[in-house]
Amino acid sequence: MAGRRSGGRRATIHDVAAEAGISRGTVSRVLNNEPYVSDTARRAVQEAVAKVGYVRNAAARNLVTQRSRAIALIIHEPHSLVLEDSNIGNILIGTNSVLSGADHQLVTLMIDSQRDSDRVVEYLRGGFVDGAIILSARTGDPISAAIAEMDLPASMVGHPSDAPDIPFIGIDNRAAAEAIVRRLMATGRRRIGMLASGLDRDSGQDRLLGFTAALGDAYDPDLVVRHQFYSYAAGMEGMEELLARDPSIDGVFAASDAVAAGALDVLHRRGVVVPDDIGVIGFDDSSWALRCTPALSTVRQPAETLGGLAAQQVLDQLSGVDFERALILPTEIAWRESA
Amino acid sequence: MAGRRSGGRRATIHDVAAEAGISRGTVSRVLNNEPYVSDTARRAVQEAVAKVGYVRNAAARNLVTQRSRAIALIIHEPHSLVLEDSNIGNILIGTNSVLSGADHQLVTLMIDSQRDSDRVVEYLRGGFVDGAIILSARTGDPISAAIAEMDLPASMVGHPSDAPDIPFIGIDNRAAAEAIVRRLMATGRRRIGMLASGLDRDSGQDRLLGFTAALGDAYDPDLVVRHQFYSYAAGMEGMEELLARDPSIDGVFAASDAVAAGALDVLHRRGVVVPDDIGVIGFDDSSWALRCTPALSTVRQPAETLGGLAAQQVLDQLSGVDFERALILPTEIAWRESA
DNA sequence: TTGTAAGCGTTATCAA
DNA sequence: TTGATAACGCTTACAA
């Protein structure tokens, strides 16, 4: 399992016991910081461990304890997500920090093909981890189904409409979208369009719902352009399309900051002035928002907290304490110069 | 180790053997696709497996085979890297793809604190993985030292000056930097400055060396601003500083695209026209390059290939075949509008 | 407080 | 081609 040593086999508890002149049982007790061990024995073991260069074999330990102290974080579609968009980095940081505090190792698994998906299911089934956190799942995601079926402690960040019964944590995308679109309307805009993305996820769907709810009677289906990804490219293409459909448009709600950035660049090249001619708003408050010119008005997600609480949900299941299976965190509006 | 089943314990080879009415040895052979198994036995096992819902226990298997079929990819400093910069996404994609093809699971480990660092060393020592790929190591990195010491098959992307004897793969940062700076000089610039970053890594050091080499006698130490991170913020601060030091500057080499992007924005706000007043060049050809206005001239790194070959280096060590321990890949210049 | 010994679920050797 | 059986390295009753 571990890297083959250059020469000789690696030390076991057996060697430590022999070196220290005591039994393996006591060595194990020292290693696990258990009570009822004499100071003499403790010292002897510590010295022997150092001397023979002992390191615990995880496989053997996991086999008997039925635990690994590792938690998986599953990321779908590295292309569109890690590269282009979003708070994924902050989610990771929050998760890692909570897990680290509980002395669990975070292992990130990336799914980029059917083959990956199958292998990851094997990995989870095999017992390499005690639990899992699922990011950016789409409707019909086979991993989530497998996790639910194998009854592995888990938590989803976000919550696809058809998700199996797995605890989750998220934000109210619909309400947040509605709120920021209303604010855009309050600036006097009359013809507002939307660059919708990620409609195969709850986030995308709900942001669109919030948009239509805010517009009410003013809603014009013709002013919604759909795209698969939350990407910069989607923003560029979508904005071109929107301008083609209605040159008199004076407001745009982009489904994410990356999308908004693409839209802003198109507007800039076309000589359309933001926010004078068109007000633009985004969603996420990711690192894109402040890079945009002008700075983007957007919805701030508590990404790091989201990641941390997802980790906590998994740890709680592991320790058997009660916990809230459905968590919705509040968002806020970061109002800047783009609208 | 795995998630506790709702009720009853999970099926073992024992159960399968009993159900199929044959020995555990034969069951194991079927499971591992070994030869010398009758079709009758094979079918019986497959049916039994399905019936009792058997899944192999990885810990037990790893214990006896001394293998895990998993490879770690270690990322330092998620903040500055994953969020701000670079080709890390592409490296991941390349690594995952090669490992996936060899039926190995990629597990990404993030290091964000001393505590993380210690835990990761434990994880590696424990035998959870058969090998490791190290990204963005700095000089004096304890993880690399530990990996070298424990003799774990590994590969580094990049190569810190004091790195222990671990195979590596990288690009010639010095030559690439020199080449693009020469090209900038060829556009007639006279006062060229550099926004240097990551000087605690080989990449940062070498890019600076390439810069001074290209300038030769024209090199003015006063025109080099140093910053710790390859970040957008570093580019903004550095550019302000550079303009303060010498308003007549007419060329800038940024140590990365993110840094260049920050510099471009400062110039834009100051009303300095690029490339008319100042020519700006970057490094990486990351997703930043095309988002910049104007599009950034930069050095293209074969990031995905880098990741793939690092994975291959590890796999080669595992299989014991000969391989090249020091790989340097060629780069090319992507010349666009910023210079 | 310590030692003994029985597993944990596989794979792998050796006979049959 | 198959079946016993001995490891693999550790934890954990149970006895002492």
XYZ file of C-alpha atoms (C1' of nucleotides) in Angstrom:
710
model
C 0.000 0.000 0.000
C 2.677 2.498 0.907
C 5.735 3.195 -1.159
C 8.083 0.305 -1.117
C 10.985 1.075 1.192
C 14.394 1.087 -0.420
C 15.564 -1.833 1.635
C 14.074 -3.887 4.427
C 10.439 -3.917 5.311
C 8.842 -1.194 7.331
C 8.533 -1.420 11.059
C 5.380 -2.789 12.663
C 3.948 -2.707 16.141
C 5.656 -6.024 16.578
C 9.084 -4.438 16.151
C 8.236 -1.636 18.507
C 7.041 -4.108 21.126
C 10.191 -6.171 20.803
C 12.411 -3.117 20.984
C 10.605 -1.761 24.026
C 10.369 -5.155 25.648
C 6.608 -4.996 26.187
C 3.499 -6.403 24.567
C 1.864 -5.224 21.350
C -1.320 -4.471 23.219
C 0.378 -1.907 25.388
C 2.144 -0.395 22.423
C -1.197 0.059 20.711
C -2.628 1.670 23.818
C 0.201 4.166 23.947
C -0.179 4.925 20.273
C -3.841 5.711 20.771
C -3.347 7.782 23.887
C -5.424 5.465 25.983
C -5.484 5.686 29.769
C -4.186 2.936 32.007
C -0.646 2.971 30.729
C 2.301 3.527 33.049
C 4.624 6.385 32.354
C 7.455 3.915 32.144
C 5.739 1.980 29.400
C 4.757 5.153 27.607
C 8.300 6.416 27.512
C 9.692 3.077 26.451
C 7.245 2.918 23.558
C 8.007 6.450 22.430
C 11.684 5.711 22.355
C 11.217 2.446 20.528
C 8.945 4.112 17.972
C 11.596 6.713 17.252
C 14.339 4.132 17.127
C 12.743 1.709 14.674
C 11.023 4.483 12.711
C 7.559 3.131 13.188
C 4.546 4.504 11.330
C 1.095 3.115 11.770
C -0.326 1.185 8.836
C -3.614 2.823 7.948
C -5.055 -0.136 6.088
C -4.665 -2.452 9.032
C -6.081 0.113 11.375
C -9.012 0.942 9.135
C -9.748 -2.716 8.706
C -10.285 -3.254 12.380
C -11.795 0.092 13.329
C -13.980 0.345 10.257
C -13.062 4.014 10.009
C -10.657 6.058 7.893
C -10.921 9.582 9.300
C -11.109 10.864 5.763
C -13.978 12.706 4.073
C -14.424 13.053 0.333
C -15.423 16.238 -1.415
C -16.785 15.504 -4.852
C -16.536 18.050 -7.632
C -18.338 17.618 -10.916
C -17.052 19.102 -14.143
C -13.731 20.685 -13.320
C -13.756 22.595 -16.597
C -16.713 24.776 -16.126
C -16.448 25.101 -12.394
C -12.953 25.253 -11.068
C -11.734 27.196 -14.019
C -14.445 29.604 -14.793
C -16.492 30.396 -11.899
C -17.605 30.686 -8.500
C -16.935 30.245 -4.916
C -15.605 26.766 -5.149
C -12.263 27.806 -3.733
C -13.920 29.373 -0.726
C -16.124 26.364 -0.184
C -13.012 24.219 -0.181
C -11.321 26.436 2.334
C -14.304 26.320 4.684
C -14.617 22.567 4.404
C -10.949 21.940 4.893
C -10.828 24.164 7.906
C -13.667 22.423 9.740
C -12.425 18.966 8.855
C -8.919 19.880 9.817
C -10.150 21.000 13.202
C -11.805 17.634 13.700
C -8.670 15.831 12.597
C -10.133 14.455 9.461
C -8.436 14.455 6.102
C -10.263 16.105 3.224
C -9.797 14.323 -0.078
C -11.097 16.001 -3.177
C -12.356 13.754 -5.954
C -12.953 15.113 -9.400
C -15.469 13.714 -11.836
C -14.891 14.396 -15.468
C -16.215 11.333 -17.267
C -18.426 8.312 -16.846
C -15.333 6.316 -16.062
C -14.399 8.705 -13.272
C -17.889 8.482 -11.924
C -17.773 4.697 -11.729
C -14.352 4.686 -10.148
C -15.373 7.231 -7.541
C -18.374 5.133 -6.574
C -16.007 2.186 -6.129
C -13.730 4.334 -4.055
C -16.527 5.453 -1.781
C -17.933 1.946 -1.492
C -14.529 0.539 -0.731
C -14.397 2.473 2.484
C -11.600 4.911 1.744
C -13.675 7.617 3.357
C -16.162 7.863 6.199
C -18.361 10.408 4.496
C -18.795 12.668 1.497
C -19.644 16.219 0.523
C -21.190 16.683 -2.885
C -20.695 19.893 -4.804
C -22.528 21.154 -7.846
C -24.609 18.068 -8.381
C -27.035 18.163 -11.241
C -30.431 16.558 -11.446
C -30.092 12.876 -12.107
C -26.584 12.715 -10.712
C -25.573 9.032 -10.329
C -23.063 9.736 -7.549
C -25.685 11.187 -5.257
C -27.926 8.242 -5.939
C -25.125 5.815 -5.164
C -24.239 7.594 -1.955
C -27.826 7.586 -0.788
C -28.140 3.927 -1.632
C -24.967 2.885 0.155
C -26.037 4.920 3.130
C -22.802 6.862 3.448
C -22.938 9.918 5.715
C -23.069 12.861 3.327
C -24.066 16.428 2.662
C -24.857 18.301 -0.515
C -24.042 21.918 -1.153
C -27.049 22.992 -3.113
C -30.015 20.733 -3.707
C -31.148 19.414 -7.090
C -34.894 19.088 -7.375
C -34.813 15.305 -7.675
C -32.085 14.785 -5.083
C -32.260 11.650 -3.016
C -32.719 12.010 0.696
C -29.342 13.508 1.605
C -28.902 16.371 4.070
C -28.034 19.606 2.337
C -27.040 23.182 2.778
C -27.607 26.050 0.428
C -28.954 29.506 -0.113
C -32.351 30.628 -1.256
C -31.439 31.330 -4.853
C -34.958 32.268 -5.775
C -35.408 34.882 -3.052
C -31.924 36.298 -3.555
C -32.437 36.638 -7.296
C -35.797 38.260 -6.796
C -34.342 40.748 -4.334
C -31.499 41.913 -6.514
C -33.671 42.116 -9.625
C -36.145 44.261 -7.702
C -33.324 46.525 -6.730
C -32.325 46.816 -10.375
C -35.921 47.667 -11.258
C -35.886 50.366 -8.604
C -33.204 52.172 -10.594
C -35.853 52.805 -13.229
C -35.037 50.098 -15.787
C -37.932 49.049 -18.010
C -36.621 46.375 -20.378
C -34.705 43.847 -18.292
C -33.276 40.636 -19.707
C -31.669 37.614 -18.135
C -28.682 35.497 -19.064
C -29.797 32.191 -17.567
C -27.347 29.341 -16.988
C -27.081 26.080 -15.135
C -30.714 25.218 -15.684
C -29.937 21.594 -14.922
C -29.195 22.532 -11.319
C -31.371 23.965 -8.601
C -29.319 27.155 -8.520
C -29.934 27.963 -12.176
C -33.610 27.123 -12.049
C -34.246 29.113 -8.912
C -32.402 32.184 -10.102
C -34.595 32.188 -13.180
C -37.701 31.780 -11.043
C -36.653 34.694 -8.883
C -36.170 36.790 -11.984
C -39.623 36.124 -13.360
C -41.193 36.653 -9.961
C -39.552 40.051 -9.599
C -40.594 41.226 -13.041
C -44.182 40.119 -12.700
C -46.219 41.568 -15.554
C -43.139 43.144 -17.058
C -41.690 39.672 -17.692
C -40.987 38.977 -21.360
C -39.859 35.403 -22.131
C -38.147 36.713 -25.212
C -35.641 38.521 -23.030
C -34.281 35.348 -21.433
C -31.287 33.727 -23.130
C -30.363 30.252 -21.917
C -26.941 28.674 -21.820
C -25.583 25.492 -20.290
C -22.638 26.804 -18.297
C -21.998 29.533 -15.808
C -19.165 30.768 -17.966
C -17.608 33.922 -19.277
C -18.172 32.668 -22.801
C -21.852 32.119 -22.056
C -22.050 35.743 -20.987
C -20.519 36.981 -24.201
C -22.700 34.926 -26.481
C -25.782 35.588 -24.445
C -25.292 39.334 -24.416
C -24.871 39.441 -28.190
C -28.069 37.497 -28.542
C -29.942 39.732 -26.133
C -28.866 42.876 -27.969
C -29.928 41.307 -31.229
C -33.321 40.437 -29.853
C -33.974 43.854 -28.410
C -31.554 46.781 -28.794
C -33.624 48.859 -26.388
C -32.783 46.623 -23.441
C -31.690 48.620 -20.384
C -31.031 46.011 -17.697
C -29.445 42.553 -17.488
C -29.438 39.952 -14.735
C -26.620 37.471 -15.297
C -26.924 34.086 -13.571
C -23.378 34.341 -12.255
C -20.535 36.829 -12.042
C -18.556 35.023 -14.730
C -21.531 35.364 -17.057
C -21.880 39.027 -16.119
C -18.198 39.610 -16.872
C -18.666 38.236 -20.358
C -21.689 40.441 -20.871
C -19.872 43.547 -19.650
C -17.045 42.988 -22.093
C -19.419 42.694 -25.003
C -21.197 45.875 -23.960
C -17.878 47.655 -23.611
C -16.789 46.641 -27.092
C -20.101 47.731 -28.513
C -19.697 51.125 -26.898
C -22.699 50.621 -24.651
C -22.038 52.429 -21.378
C -22.644 50.631 -18.062
C -24.511 51.661 -15.986
C -25.671 54.702 -17.980
C -27.200 52.788 -20.883
C -27.647 49.401 -19.262
C -27.574 48.246 -15.657
C -25.901 44.866 -15.129
C -26.127 42.628 -12.065
C -24.563 39.254 -11.324
C -24.667 36.507 -8.738
C -22.042 34.979 -6.410
C -19.754 37.853 -5.500
C -16.881 35.717 -6.687
C -13.454 37.071 -7.513
C -14.852 38.252 -10.845
C -17.029 40.911 -9.315
C -14.293 43.332 -8.341
C -12.274 42.761 -11.477
C -15.094 43.902 -13.699
C -15.239 47.407 -15.033
C -17.336 48.881 -13.631
C -17.354 46.840 -10.414
C -20.264 44.447 -10.408
C -23.397 44.653 -8.293
C -24.104 41.108 -7.221
C -25.439 38.686 -4.605
C -22.961 37.632 -1.967
C -22.943 33.965 -1.037
C -21.355 32.880 2.247
C -19.283 30.277 0.427
C -16.774 29.514 3.131
C -19.535 29.059 5.703
C -21.421 26.860 3.298
C -18.408 24.577 2.984
C -17.776 24.526 6.700
C -21.350 23.669 7.605
C -21.504 20.907 5.013
C -18.462 19.379 6.673
C -20.134 19.757 10.040
C -23.246 17.992 8.799
C -21.127 15.012 7.840
C -19.203 14.997 11.108
C -22.472 15.165 13.022
C -23.759 12.107 11.252
C -20.553 10.314 12.083
C -20.786 11.131 15.747
C -24.477 10.432 15.858
C -25.596 13.762 17.285
C -28.764 15.493 16.163
C -28.455 18.003 13.376
C -30.497 20.039 10.947
C -30.873 18.164 7.661
C -31.849 21.178 5.596
C -29.929 24.397 6.064
C -30.582 27.601 4.158
C -28.140 30.449 4.699
C -28.952 34.128 4.149
C -27.364 36.098 1.323
C -26.810 39.796 0.949
C -26.576 42.231 -1.922
C -23.242 43.820 -2.779
C -24.310 46.921 -4.651
C -21.541 48.505 -6.703
C -21.194 50.546 -9.880
C -22.534 48.289 -12.624
C -26.152 49.150 -11.816
C -14.474 2.370 7.756
C -17.402 2.694 5.389
C -20.714 4.201 6.319
C -22.540 2.075 8.775
C -25.324 0.198 7.021
C -28.832 0.916 8.282
C -29.234 -2.622 9.514
C -27.115 -5.754 9.396
C -23.479 -5.886 8.534
C -22.237 -5.655 5.024
C -21.590 -8.720 2.942
C -18.113 -10.237 2.794
C -16.414 -12.716 0.526
C -17.468 -15.275 3.061
C -21.118 -14.615 2.382
C -20.597 -14.741 -1.334
C -18.756 -18.037 -1.038
C -21.494 -19.517 1.087
C -24.212 -18.285 -1.239
C -22.421 -19.614 -4.302
C -21.442 -22.817 -2.570
C -17.751 -22.526 -3.379
C -14.578 -21.509 -1.591
C -13.453 -17.967 -0.770
C -10.314 -18.511 -2.801
C -12.263 -19.044 -5.970
C -14.494 -16.091 -5.243
C -11.456 -13.902 -4.870
C -10.076 -15.172 -8.166
C -13.283 -14.323 -9.954
C -13.368 -10.890 -8.388
C -9.875 -10.197 -9.636
C -10.440 -11.558 -13.099
C -7.808 -14.189 -12.716
C -7.450 -17.093 -15.128
C -8.060 -20.705 -14.174
C -11.640 -20.283 -13.125
C -14.419 -22.318 -14.689
C -17.284 -20.510 -16.338
C -19.636 -22.259 -14.002
C -17.854 -20.890 -10.966
C -17.609 -17.445 -12.501
C -21.309 -17.265 -13.132
C -22.171 -18.594 -9.717
C -20.011 -15.957 -8.083
C -21.479 -13.154 -10.142
C -24.970 -14.154 -9.171
C -24.075 -14.495 -5.529
C -22.372 -11.108 -5.533
C -25.479 -9.488 -6.927
C -27.729 -11.355 -4.552
C -25.967 -10.520 -1.303
C -24.911 -7.053 -2.497
C -21.250 -7.636 -2.022
C -18.688 -4.823 -2.258
C -15.010 -5.366 -1.767
C -13.503 -3.936 1.414
C -10.647 -1.711 0.389
C -8.884 -1.709 3.735
C -8.599 -5.471 3.826
C -7.463 -5.596 0.259
C -4.922 -2.823 0.713
C -3.601 -4.511 3.804
C -2.689 -7.661 1.978
C -1.708 -6.222 -1.398
C 0.186 -3.279 0.039
C -1.400 -1.127 -2.645
C -4.280 1.342 -2.803
C -4.504 2.307 -6.472
C -4.815 5.921 -5.391
C -2.453 8.800 -6.073
C -2.384 12.052 -4.136
C -2.071 15.467 -5.708
C -0.895 17.996 -3.183
C -1.791 21.656 -3.518
C -0.202 24.309 -1.359
C -1.982 27.522 -0.504
C -5.441 27.215 -1.946
C -6.027 30.935 -1.536
C -3.459 32.315 -3.830
C -3.501 29.476 -6.285
C -6.866 27.974 -6.888
C -8.578 31.288 -6.553
C -6.321 33.740 -8.225
C -4.186 32.168 -10.730
C -2.947 29.914 -13.222
C -3.209 26.664 -14.924
C -3.939 24.618 -11.896
C -7.279 23.536 -13.288
C -5.663 22.321 -16.463
C -2.949 20.488 -14.576
C -5.669 18.737 -12.609
C -7.484 17.752 -15.751
C -4.337 16.306 -17.301
C -3.428 14.388 -14.180
C -6.886 13.026 -13.665
C -7.132 11.901 -17.231
C -3.895 9.894 -17.189
C -4.614 8.378 -13.796
C -8.140 7.566 -14.812
C -6.823 5.719 -17.841
C -4.605 3.645 -15.585
C -7.484 2.943 -13.234
C -6.064 4.891 -10.381
C -8.005 7.288 -8.226
C -6.737 10.843 -7.960
C -7.173 12.362 -4.515
C -6.426 16.020 -4.102
C -5.053 17.125 -0.763
C -4.954 20.762 0.171
C -2.463 22.303 2.545
C -3.445 25.492 4.222
C -1.778 25.358 7.626
C 0.913 23.616 9.604
C -1.731 21.336 10.961
C -2.805 20.355 7.476
C 0.760 19.722 6.568
C 1.279 17.338 9.462
C -1.943 15.505 8.795
C -1.139 15.087 5.141
C 2.230 13.592 5.989
C 0.427 11.140 8.261
C -1.990 10.368 5.479
C 0.770 9.665 3.011
C 2.763 7.626 5.520
C -0.302 5.635 6.467
C -0.477 4.174 3.006
C -3.684 5.720 1.726
C -1.951 6.357 -1.577
C 0.682 4.651 -3.676
C 2.281 7.846 -4.865
C 2.075 11.629 -4.894
C 2.250 14.596 -7.223
C 3.412 17.835 -5.676
C 2.238 21.164 -7.028
C 3.588 24.597 -6.369
C 6.096 23.559 -3.744
C 8.244 26.294 -2.318
C 11.797 26.064 -1.202
C 12.044 24.382 2.148
C 8.725 22.619 1.748
C 8.359 20.006 4.533
C 6.006 17.805 2.520
C 8.539 17.251 -0.238
C 11.171 16.434 2.330
C 8.889 13.946 4.041
C 7.993 12.301 0.763
C 11.610 11.950 -0.226
C 12.457 10.546 3.162
C 9.669 7.990 3.164
C 10.627 6.985 -0.332
C 7.154 7.346 -1.783
C 6.962 7.337 -5.586
C 6.401 10.968 -6.504
C 6.738 13.747 -9.038
C 6.944 17.497 -8.678
C 5.477 19.975 -11.102
C 8.119 22.655 -11.027
C 11.344 22.290 -9.126
C 12.412 24.400 -6.150
C 16.124 25.028 -6.022
C 16.642 23.061 -2.839
C 14.254 20.261 -3.743
C 15.128 16.814 -2.507
C 15.812 14.127 -5.062
C 12.330 13.754 -6.504
C 11.609 13.382 -10.223
C 10.083 16.501 -11.690
C 8.541 18.083 -14.734
C 8.444 21.723 -15.644
C 9.145 24.366 -18.179
C 12.212 26.507 -18.665
C 10.907 29.629 -16.988
C 14.133 31.480 -17.465
C 14.375 30.921 -21.209
C 10.684 31.576 -21.743
C 10.825 34.831 -19.809
C 13.891 35.933 -21.659
C 12.258 35.188 -25.003
C 9.096 37.154 -24.388
C 10.939 40.098 -22.845
C 13.182 40.222 -25.916
C 10.128 40.312 -28.065
C 8.793 43.208 -26.020
C 12.122 45.005 -26.455
C 11.858 44.459 -30.185
C 8.771 46.667 -30.210
C 11.041 49.547 -29.334
C 10.464 49.874 -25.594
C 13.290 51.492 -23.657
C 12.236 51.594 -20.007
C 10.956 48.156 -19.089
C 9.957 47.185 -15.580
C 9.013 43.894 -13.988
C 6.336 42.905 -11.507
C 8.100 39.963 -9.871
C 6.209 37.428 -7.757
C 6.633 34.005 -6.268
C 10.301 34.526 -5.565
C 10.218 31.688 -3.072
C 9.623 29.259 -5.917
C 11.741 28.277 -8.867
C 9.203 29.743 -11.275
C 9.373 33.216 -9.777
C 13.138 33.232 -9.476
C 13.697 32.012 -13.014
C 11.288 34.468 -14.566
C 13.196 37.255 -12.910
C 16.486 35.837 -14.129
C 15.148 35.666 -17.650
C 14.074 39.275 -17.398
C 17.480 40.549 -16.327
C 19.205 38.396 -18.922
C 17.071 39.824 -21.714
C 17.604 43.416 -20.649
C 21.352 43.091 -20.252
C 22.864 46.531 -19.853
C 19.458 48.143 -19.946
C 18.551 46.388 -16.690
C 17.658 48.774 -13.881
C 17.088 47.114 -10.476
C 14.914 50.048 -9.534
C 12.350 48.965 -12.080
C 11.673 45.615 -10.406
C 8.845 45.521 -7.868
C 8.615 42.378 -5.769
C 5.505 40.805 -4.290
C 4.830 37.518 -2.590
C 1.881 36.229 -4.569
C 1.012 35.727 -8.197
C -2.155 37.688 -7.650
C -4.319 40.325 -9.244
C -3.844 42.492 -6.156
C -0.085 42.179 -6.467
C -0.379 43.491 -10.007
C -2.372 46.518 -8.929
C -0.074 47.479 -6.091
C 3.031 46.754 -8.093
C 1.934 48.837 -11.046
C 1.183 51.828 -8.838
C 4.624 51.482 -7.335
C 6.293 51.194 -10.709
C 4.568 54.311 -12.017
C 5.599 56.153 -8.891
C 9.199 55.107 -9.305
C 9.406 56.073 -12.950
C 6.503 57.684 -14.820
C 8.394 57.332 -18.093
C 8.184 53.542 -18.036
C 7.032 52.122 -21.382
C 7.032 48.356 -20.874
C 6.065 45.902 -18.117
C 6.712 42.198 -17.711
C 4.307 40.724 -15.179
C 5.303 37.430 -13.557
C 1.876 35.956 -14.264
C -1.301 36.764 -16.143
C -3.173 37.521 -12.933
C -0.505 40.049 -12.038
C -0.686 41.513 -15.532
C -4.446 41.841 -15.245
C -4.069 43.882 -12.084
C -1.499 46.078 -13.768
C -3.705 46.618 -16.820
C -6.582 47.767 -14.690
C -4.450 50.295 -12.883
C -3.151 51.626 -16.184
C -6.663 51.841 -17.541
C -7.874 53.842 -14.558
C -4.909 56.152 -14.827
C -5.725 56.783 -18.466
C -2.498 55.195 -19.669
C -3.179 53.551 -23.016
C -1.992 49.977 -23.648
C -0.169 49.212 -25.870
C 0.306 52.768 -27.163
C 1.886 54.223 -24.024
C 3.030 51.026 -22.351
C 3.431 47.480 -23.610
C 2.391 44.802 -21.096
C 3.231 41.094 -21.166
C 2.328 38.276 -18.813
C 3.073 34.625 -18.184
C 0.922 31.447 -18.174
C -1.710 32.054 -20.823
C -4.282 31.273 -18.185
C -7.941 32.155 -18.495
C -7.051 35.724 -17.522
C -5.200 36.424 -20.743
C -8.205 36.613 -23.015
C -10.354 38.460 -20.529
C -7.964 41.349 -20.315
C -8.502 44.489 -22.308
C -6.549 44.567 -24.486
C -5.946 40.821 -24.809
C -2.695 39.888 -23.149
C 0.541 38.845 -24.830
C 1.898 36.029 -22.718
C 3.810 32.741 -22.486
C 1.767 29.627 -23.036
C 2.439 26.731 -20.673
C 1.320 23.225 -21.656
C -0.434 22.812 -18.323
C -2.563 19.805 -19.125
C 0.429 17.946 -20.540
C 2.455 18.883 -17.485
C -0.149 17.303 -15.237
C -0.457 14.219 -17.382
C 3.268 13.596 -17.531
C 3.669 14.076 -13.798
C 1.063 11.362 -13.318
C 2.917 9.173 -15.772
C 6.171 9.636 -13.890
C 4.509 8.320 -10.764
C 2.883 5.398 -12.550
C 6.224 4.499 -14.096
C 7.859 4.339 -10.706
C 5.058 2.107 -9.514
C 5.451 -0.307 -12.397
C 9.211 -0.205 -12.196
C 9.884 0.779 -15.799
C 12.611 3.195 -16.746
C 11.667 6.827 -17.064
C 13.120 10.295 -17.411
C 13.540 11.882 -13.980
C 13.836 15.450 -15.224
C 11.457 16.648 -17.898
C 11.406 20.138 -19.360
C 8.594 20.976 -21.749
C 8.718 23.685 -24.397
C 6.615 26.836 -24.140
C 5.432 29.208 -26.813
C 4.575 32.864 -26.997
C 0.970 33.934 -27.474
C 1.365 37.416 -28.909
C -1.773 39.515 -28.702
C -2.726 43.176 -28.371
C -1.255 44.254 -25.046
C 2.224 44.687 -26.512
C -1.617 -1.734 34.490
C -0.222 -5.344 31.262
C -0.243 -9.595 28.296
C -2.711 -12.902 25.344
C -5.230 -13.931 21.591
C -9.140 -13.469 18.654
C -10.568 -11.272 14.905
C -11.102 -7.427 10.765
C -11.806 -9.155 5.100
C -8.713 -9.870 1.746
C -5.072 -12.256 -1.177
C -1.841 -15.854 -2.127
C 0.566 -20.231 -1.433
C 0.352 -24.908 -1.675
C -1.837 -29.227 -2.151
C -5.206 -31.718 -3.985
C -9.395 -25.780 -11.668
C -10.412 -25.617 -6.733
C -10.141 -25.625 -1.486
C -7.619 -24.896 2.890
C -4.990 -21.986 5.346
C -1.545 -18.760 6.476
C -0.446 -14.201 6.367
C -1.252 -8.700 6.206
C -0.732 -5.151 10.858
C -3.703 -3.505 13.848
C -7.344 -3.021 17.864
C -9.735 -4.831 21.695
C -11.972 -7.909 24.842
C -10.715 -10.734 28.457
C -7.637 -12.543 31.858
C -4.107 -11.976 34.755
